[in-house]
CSV table of C-alpha atoms in Angstrom, one decimal:
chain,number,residue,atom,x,y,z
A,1,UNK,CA,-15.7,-8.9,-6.6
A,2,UNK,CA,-14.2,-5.7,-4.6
A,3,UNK,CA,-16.4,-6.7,-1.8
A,4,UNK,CA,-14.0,-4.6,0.5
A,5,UNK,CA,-14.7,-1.1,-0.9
A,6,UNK,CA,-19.0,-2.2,-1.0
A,7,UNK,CA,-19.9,-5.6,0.3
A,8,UNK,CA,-23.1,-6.7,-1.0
A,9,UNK,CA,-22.9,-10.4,0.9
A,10,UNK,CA,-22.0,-8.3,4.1
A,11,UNK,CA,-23.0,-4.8,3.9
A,12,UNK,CA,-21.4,-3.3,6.4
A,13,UNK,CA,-17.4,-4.8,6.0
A,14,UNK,CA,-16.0,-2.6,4.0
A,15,UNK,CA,-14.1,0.8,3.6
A,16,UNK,CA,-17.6,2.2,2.6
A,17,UNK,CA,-15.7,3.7,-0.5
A,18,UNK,CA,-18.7,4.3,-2.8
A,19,UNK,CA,-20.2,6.9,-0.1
A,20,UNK,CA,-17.1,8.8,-0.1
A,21,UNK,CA,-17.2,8.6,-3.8
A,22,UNK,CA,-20.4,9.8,-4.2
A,23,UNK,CA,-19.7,13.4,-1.5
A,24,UNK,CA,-16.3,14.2,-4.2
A,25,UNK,CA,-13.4,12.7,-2.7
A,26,UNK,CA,-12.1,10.5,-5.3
A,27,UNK,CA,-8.2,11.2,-4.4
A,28,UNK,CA,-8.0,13.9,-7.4
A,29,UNK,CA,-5.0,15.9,-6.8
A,30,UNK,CA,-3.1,14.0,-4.3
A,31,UNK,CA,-0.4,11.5,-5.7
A,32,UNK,CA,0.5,8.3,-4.2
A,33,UNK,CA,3.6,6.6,-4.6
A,34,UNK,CA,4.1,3.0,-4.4
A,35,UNK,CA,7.5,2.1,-3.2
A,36,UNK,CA,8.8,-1.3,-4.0
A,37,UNK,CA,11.7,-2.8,-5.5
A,38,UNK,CA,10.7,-3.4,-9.2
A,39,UNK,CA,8.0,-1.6,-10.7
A,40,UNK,CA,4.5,-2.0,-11.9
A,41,UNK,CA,3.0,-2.3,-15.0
A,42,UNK,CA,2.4,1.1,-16.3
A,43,UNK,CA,1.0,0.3,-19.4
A,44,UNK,CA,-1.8,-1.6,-17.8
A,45,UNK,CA,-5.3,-0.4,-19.1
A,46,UNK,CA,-6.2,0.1,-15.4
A,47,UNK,CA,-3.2,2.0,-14.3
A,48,UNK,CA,-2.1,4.3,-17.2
A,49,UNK,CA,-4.9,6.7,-17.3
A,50,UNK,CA,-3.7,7.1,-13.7
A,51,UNK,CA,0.6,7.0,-13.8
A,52,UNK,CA,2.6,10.0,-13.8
A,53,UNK,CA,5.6,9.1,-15.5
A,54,UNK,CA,7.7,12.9,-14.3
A,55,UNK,CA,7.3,11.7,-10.9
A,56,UNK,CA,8.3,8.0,-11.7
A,57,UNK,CA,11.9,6.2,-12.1
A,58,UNK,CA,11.7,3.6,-14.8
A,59,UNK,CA,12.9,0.0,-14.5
A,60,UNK,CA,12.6,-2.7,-17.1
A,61,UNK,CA,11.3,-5.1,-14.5
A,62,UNK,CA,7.5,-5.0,-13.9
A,63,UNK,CA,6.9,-6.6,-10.6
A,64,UNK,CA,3.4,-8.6,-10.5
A,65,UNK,CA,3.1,-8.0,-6.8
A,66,UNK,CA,4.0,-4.0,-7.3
A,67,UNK,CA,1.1,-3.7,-9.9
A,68,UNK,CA,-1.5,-5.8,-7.5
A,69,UNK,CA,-0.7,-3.1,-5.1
A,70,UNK,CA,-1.0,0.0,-7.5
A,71,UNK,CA,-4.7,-1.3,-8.6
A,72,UNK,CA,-5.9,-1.5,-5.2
A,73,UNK,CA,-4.5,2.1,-4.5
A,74,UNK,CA,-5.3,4.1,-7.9
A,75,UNK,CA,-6.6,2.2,-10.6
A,76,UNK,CA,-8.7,3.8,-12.8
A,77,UNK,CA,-12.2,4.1,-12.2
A,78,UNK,CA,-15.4,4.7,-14.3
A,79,UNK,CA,-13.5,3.1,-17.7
A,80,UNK,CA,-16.3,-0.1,-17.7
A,81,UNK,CA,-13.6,-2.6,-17.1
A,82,UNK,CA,-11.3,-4.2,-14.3
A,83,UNK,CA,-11.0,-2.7,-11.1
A,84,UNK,CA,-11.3,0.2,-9.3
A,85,UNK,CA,-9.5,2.0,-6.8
A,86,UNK,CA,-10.0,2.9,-3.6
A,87,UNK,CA,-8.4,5.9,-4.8
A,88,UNK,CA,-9.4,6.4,-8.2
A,89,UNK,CA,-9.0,9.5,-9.4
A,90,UNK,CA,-5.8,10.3,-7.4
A,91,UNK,CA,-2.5,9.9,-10.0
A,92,UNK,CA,0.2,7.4,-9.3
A,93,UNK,CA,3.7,7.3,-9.0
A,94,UNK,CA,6.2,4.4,-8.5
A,95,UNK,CA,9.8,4.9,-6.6
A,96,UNK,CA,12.3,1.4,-6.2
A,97,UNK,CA,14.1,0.4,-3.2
A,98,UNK,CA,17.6,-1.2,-3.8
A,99,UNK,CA,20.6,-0.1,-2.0
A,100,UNK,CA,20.6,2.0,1.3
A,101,UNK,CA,20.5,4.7,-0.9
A,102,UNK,CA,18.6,4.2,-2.9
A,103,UNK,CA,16.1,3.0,-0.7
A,104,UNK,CA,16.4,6.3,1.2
A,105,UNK,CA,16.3,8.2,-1.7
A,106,UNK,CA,13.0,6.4,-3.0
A,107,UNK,CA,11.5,7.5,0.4
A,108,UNK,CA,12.7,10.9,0.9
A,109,UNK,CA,12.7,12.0,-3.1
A,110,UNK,CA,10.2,14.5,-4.4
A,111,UNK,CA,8.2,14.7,-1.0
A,112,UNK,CA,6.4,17.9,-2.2
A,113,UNK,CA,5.1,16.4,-5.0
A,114,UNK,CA,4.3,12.5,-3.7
A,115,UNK,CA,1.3,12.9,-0.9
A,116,UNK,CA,1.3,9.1,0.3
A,117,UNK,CA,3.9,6.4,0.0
A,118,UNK,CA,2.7,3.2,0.4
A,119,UNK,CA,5.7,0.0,1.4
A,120,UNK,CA,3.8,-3.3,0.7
A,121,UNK,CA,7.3,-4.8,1.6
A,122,UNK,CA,9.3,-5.3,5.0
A,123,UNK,CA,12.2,-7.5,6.6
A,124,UNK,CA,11.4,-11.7,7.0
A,125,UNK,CA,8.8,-12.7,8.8
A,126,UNK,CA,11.1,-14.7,11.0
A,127,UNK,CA,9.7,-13.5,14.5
A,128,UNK,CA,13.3,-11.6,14.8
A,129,UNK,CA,14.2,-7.7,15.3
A,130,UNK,CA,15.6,-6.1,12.5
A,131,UNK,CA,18.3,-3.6,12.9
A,132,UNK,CA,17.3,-0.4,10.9
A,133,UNK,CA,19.6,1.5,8.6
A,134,UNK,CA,19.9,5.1,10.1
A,135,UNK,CA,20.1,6.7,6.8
A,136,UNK,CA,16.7,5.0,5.5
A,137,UNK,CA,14.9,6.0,9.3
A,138,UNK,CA,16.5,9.6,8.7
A,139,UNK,CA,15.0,10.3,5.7
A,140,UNK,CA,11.5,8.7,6.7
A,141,UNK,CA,11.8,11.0,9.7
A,142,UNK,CA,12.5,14.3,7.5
A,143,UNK,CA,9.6,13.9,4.9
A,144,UNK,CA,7.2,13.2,7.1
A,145,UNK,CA,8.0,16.2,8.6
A,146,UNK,CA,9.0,18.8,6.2
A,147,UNK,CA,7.4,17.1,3.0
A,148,UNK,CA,3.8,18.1,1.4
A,149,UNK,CA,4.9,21.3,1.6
A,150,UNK,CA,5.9,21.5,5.6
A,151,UNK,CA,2.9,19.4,6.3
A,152,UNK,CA,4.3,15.9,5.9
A,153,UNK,CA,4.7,13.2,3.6
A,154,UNK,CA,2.2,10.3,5.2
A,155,UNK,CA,4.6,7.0,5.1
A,156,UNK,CA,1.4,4.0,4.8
A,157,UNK,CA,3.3,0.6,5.9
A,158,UNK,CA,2.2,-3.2,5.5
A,159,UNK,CA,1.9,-4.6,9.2
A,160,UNK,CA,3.5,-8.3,8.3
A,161,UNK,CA,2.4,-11.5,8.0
A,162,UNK,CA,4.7,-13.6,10.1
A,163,UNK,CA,1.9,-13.8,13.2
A,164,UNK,CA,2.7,-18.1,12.5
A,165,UNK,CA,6.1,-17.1,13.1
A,166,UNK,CA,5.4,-14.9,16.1
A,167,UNK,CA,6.4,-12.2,14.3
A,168,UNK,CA,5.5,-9.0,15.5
A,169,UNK,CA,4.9,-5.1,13.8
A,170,UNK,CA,7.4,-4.5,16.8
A,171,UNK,CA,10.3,-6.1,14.9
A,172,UNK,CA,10.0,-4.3,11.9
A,173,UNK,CA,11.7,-0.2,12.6
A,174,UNK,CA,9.9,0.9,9.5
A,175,UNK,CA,6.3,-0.1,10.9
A,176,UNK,CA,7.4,0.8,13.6
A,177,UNK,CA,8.2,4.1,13.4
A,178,UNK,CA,6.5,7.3,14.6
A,179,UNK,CA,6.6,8.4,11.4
A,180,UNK,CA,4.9,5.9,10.0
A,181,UNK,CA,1.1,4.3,9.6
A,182,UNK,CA,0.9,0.4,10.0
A,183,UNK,CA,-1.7,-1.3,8.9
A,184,UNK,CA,-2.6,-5.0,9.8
A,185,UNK,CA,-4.9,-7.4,7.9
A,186,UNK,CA,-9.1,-8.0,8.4
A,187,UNK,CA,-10.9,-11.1,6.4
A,188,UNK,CA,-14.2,-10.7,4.7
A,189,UNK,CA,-15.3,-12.4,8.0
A,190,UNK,CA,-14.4,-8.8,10.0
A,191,UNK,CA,-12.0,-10.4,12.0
A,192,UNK,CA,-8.1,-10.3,12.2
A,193,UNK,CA,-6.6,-12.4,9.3
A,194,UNK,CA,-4.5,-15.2,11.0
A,195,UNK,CA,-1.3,-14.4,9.0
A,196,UNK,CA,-1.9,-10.3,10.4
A,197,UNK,CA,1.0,-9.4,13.1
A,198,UNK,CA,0.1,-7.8,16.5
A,199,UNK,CA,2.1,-5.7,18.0
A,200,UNK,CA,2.0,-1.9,19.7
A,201,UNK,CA,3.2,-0.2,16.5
A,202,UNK,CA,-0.1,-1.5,14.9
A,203,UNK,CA,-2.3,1.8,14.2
A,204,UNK,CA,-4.6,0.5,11.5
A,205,UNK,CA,-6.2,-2.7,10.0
A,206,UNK,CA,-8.0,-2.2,6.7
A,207,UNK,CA,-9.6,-5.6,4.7
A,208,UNK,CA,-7.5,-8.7,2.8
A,209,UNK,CA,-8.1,-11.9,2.5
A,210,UNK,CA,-8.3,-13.9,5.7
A,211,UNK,CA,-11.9,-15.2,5.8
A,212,UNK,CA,-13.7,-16.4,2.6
A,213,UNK,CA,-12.2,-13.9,-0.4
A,214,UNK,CA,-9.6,-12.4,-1.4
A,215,UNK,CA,-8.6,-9.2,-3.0
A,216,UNK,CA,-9.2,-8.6,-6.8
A,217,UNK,CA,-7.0,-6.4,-8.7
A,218,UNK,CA,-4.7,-5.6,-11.2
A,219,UNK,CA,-1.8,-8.1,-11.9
A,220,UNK,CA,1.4,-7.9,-14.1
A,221,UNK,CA,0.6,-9.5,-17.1
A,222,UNK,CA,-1.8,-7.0,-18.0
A,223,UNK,CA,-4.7,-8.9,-16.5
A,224,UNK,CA,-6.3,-9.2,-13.3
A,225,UNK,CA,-6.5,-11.0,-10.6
A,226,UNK,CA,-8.8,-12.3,-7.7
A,227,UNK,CA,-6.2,-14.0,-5.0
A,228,UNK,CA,-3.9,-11.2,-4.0
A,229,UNK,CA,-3.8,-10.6,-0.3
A,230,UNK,CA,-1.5,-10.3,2.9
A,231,UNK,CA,-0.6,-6.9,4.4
A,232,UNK,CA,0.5,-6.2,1.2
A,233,UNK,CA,-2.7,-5.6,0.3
A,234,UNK,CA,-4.1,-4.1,3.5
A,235,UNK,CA,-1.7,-1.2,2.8
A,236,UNK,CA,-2.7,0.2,-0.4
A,237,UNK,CA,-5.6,0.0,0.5
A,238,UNK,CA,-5.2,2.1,3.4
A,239,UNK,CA,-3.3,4.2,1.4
A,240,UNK,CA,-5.9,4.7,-0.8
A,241,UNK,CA,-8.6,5.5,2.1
A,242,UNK,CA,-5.5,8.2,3.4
């Protein structure tokens, strides 16, 4: 069912993951933090062997679309259930956006010890600018300059899904940013999903739903499931390649 890291009904379209697997990189020893506004379920059998709790805030509130995200980034591999990760033997970590500050501080906070952040999130869709807050672009600007030790936290950023809205990456000043990776959204069918903004900031696009399937992952309830998608998926996914 995770026809986007091997596709056996297209060969070909897909992140190729098992080949990289199979040369050593499995993401051992980086950490990748997934930066939301609740958090994920940590307890899930596909995401505890893998969540670092010391470079985690806690929350009671386990966000189903947060823990969709995690699994396609880090979930366990090589346990004979679920899902896998692109990622799967890196460790995660979850940070919560709120306030202004605590949304910079989710961003900027332990940057030598969080590799990869990965923002599955953004301002509406509504086709409209958003005004950024200077603190929040500060401290983007500073880790990914100063943080994995002086080589730079790598900030992985959904791309939107308001192209029905004419919505565009351009609108968005995290995506946006220099210091930042966008990543749009490719169907099973190799082609731009229709809900995928364009826009100059784009740097990326890495596979969703769009075409035929969707993504399969974990899910909140302790389950799984096989219709996540959007940019919010691209992301992690991304992430996880990064």
């Amino acid at each position: 069912d995770q026809w986007y890291l091997s596709n056996a009904f297209d060969p070909g379209v897909d992140v190729r993951a098992p080949e990289v697997w199979g040369l050593g990189y499995t993401g051992a020893g980086v950490v990748i933090g997934i930066i939301e506004n609740n958090g994920f379920r940590t307890d899930h059998e596909d995401l505890a062997p893998t969540f670092d709790s010391s470079l985690s805030q806690t929350t009671q509130f386990v966000s189903d679309h947060m823990t969709s995200v995690a699994g396609i980034a880090g979930g366990a591999g090589n346990n004979g259930i679920g899902i896998t990760g692109a990622a799967y033997g890196a460790t995660l970590a979850q940070r919560l956006i709120g306030s202004t500050t605590a949304t910079a501080s989710a961003r900027g906070a332990l940057s030598a010890d969080i590799d990869i952040k990965n923002n599955s999130w953004g301002p509406a869709d509504d086709g409209r600018f958003d005004f950024p807050s200077p603190t929040i672009m500060n401290t983007i600007e500073t880790a990914a300059l100063t943080g994995r030790g002086g080589r730079g936290t790598v900030f992985v950023w959904a791309g939107g899904n308001g192209a029905g809205a004419d919505d565009r990456v351009d609108y968005d000043p995290y995506a946006s940013s220099r210091y930042t990776i966008a990543v749009g959204a490719i169907g099973d069918d190799n082609r731009r999903a229709g809900y995928s903004e364009p826009g100059a900031s784009l740097l990326v696009g890495a596979y969703s739903n769009g075409g035929f399937r969707s993504i399969t992952t974990t899910r909140g309830n302790g389950g799984y499931t096989s219709g996540f998608g959007g940019t919010s998926a691209a992301s992690p996914l991304a992430a996880g390649v990064v």
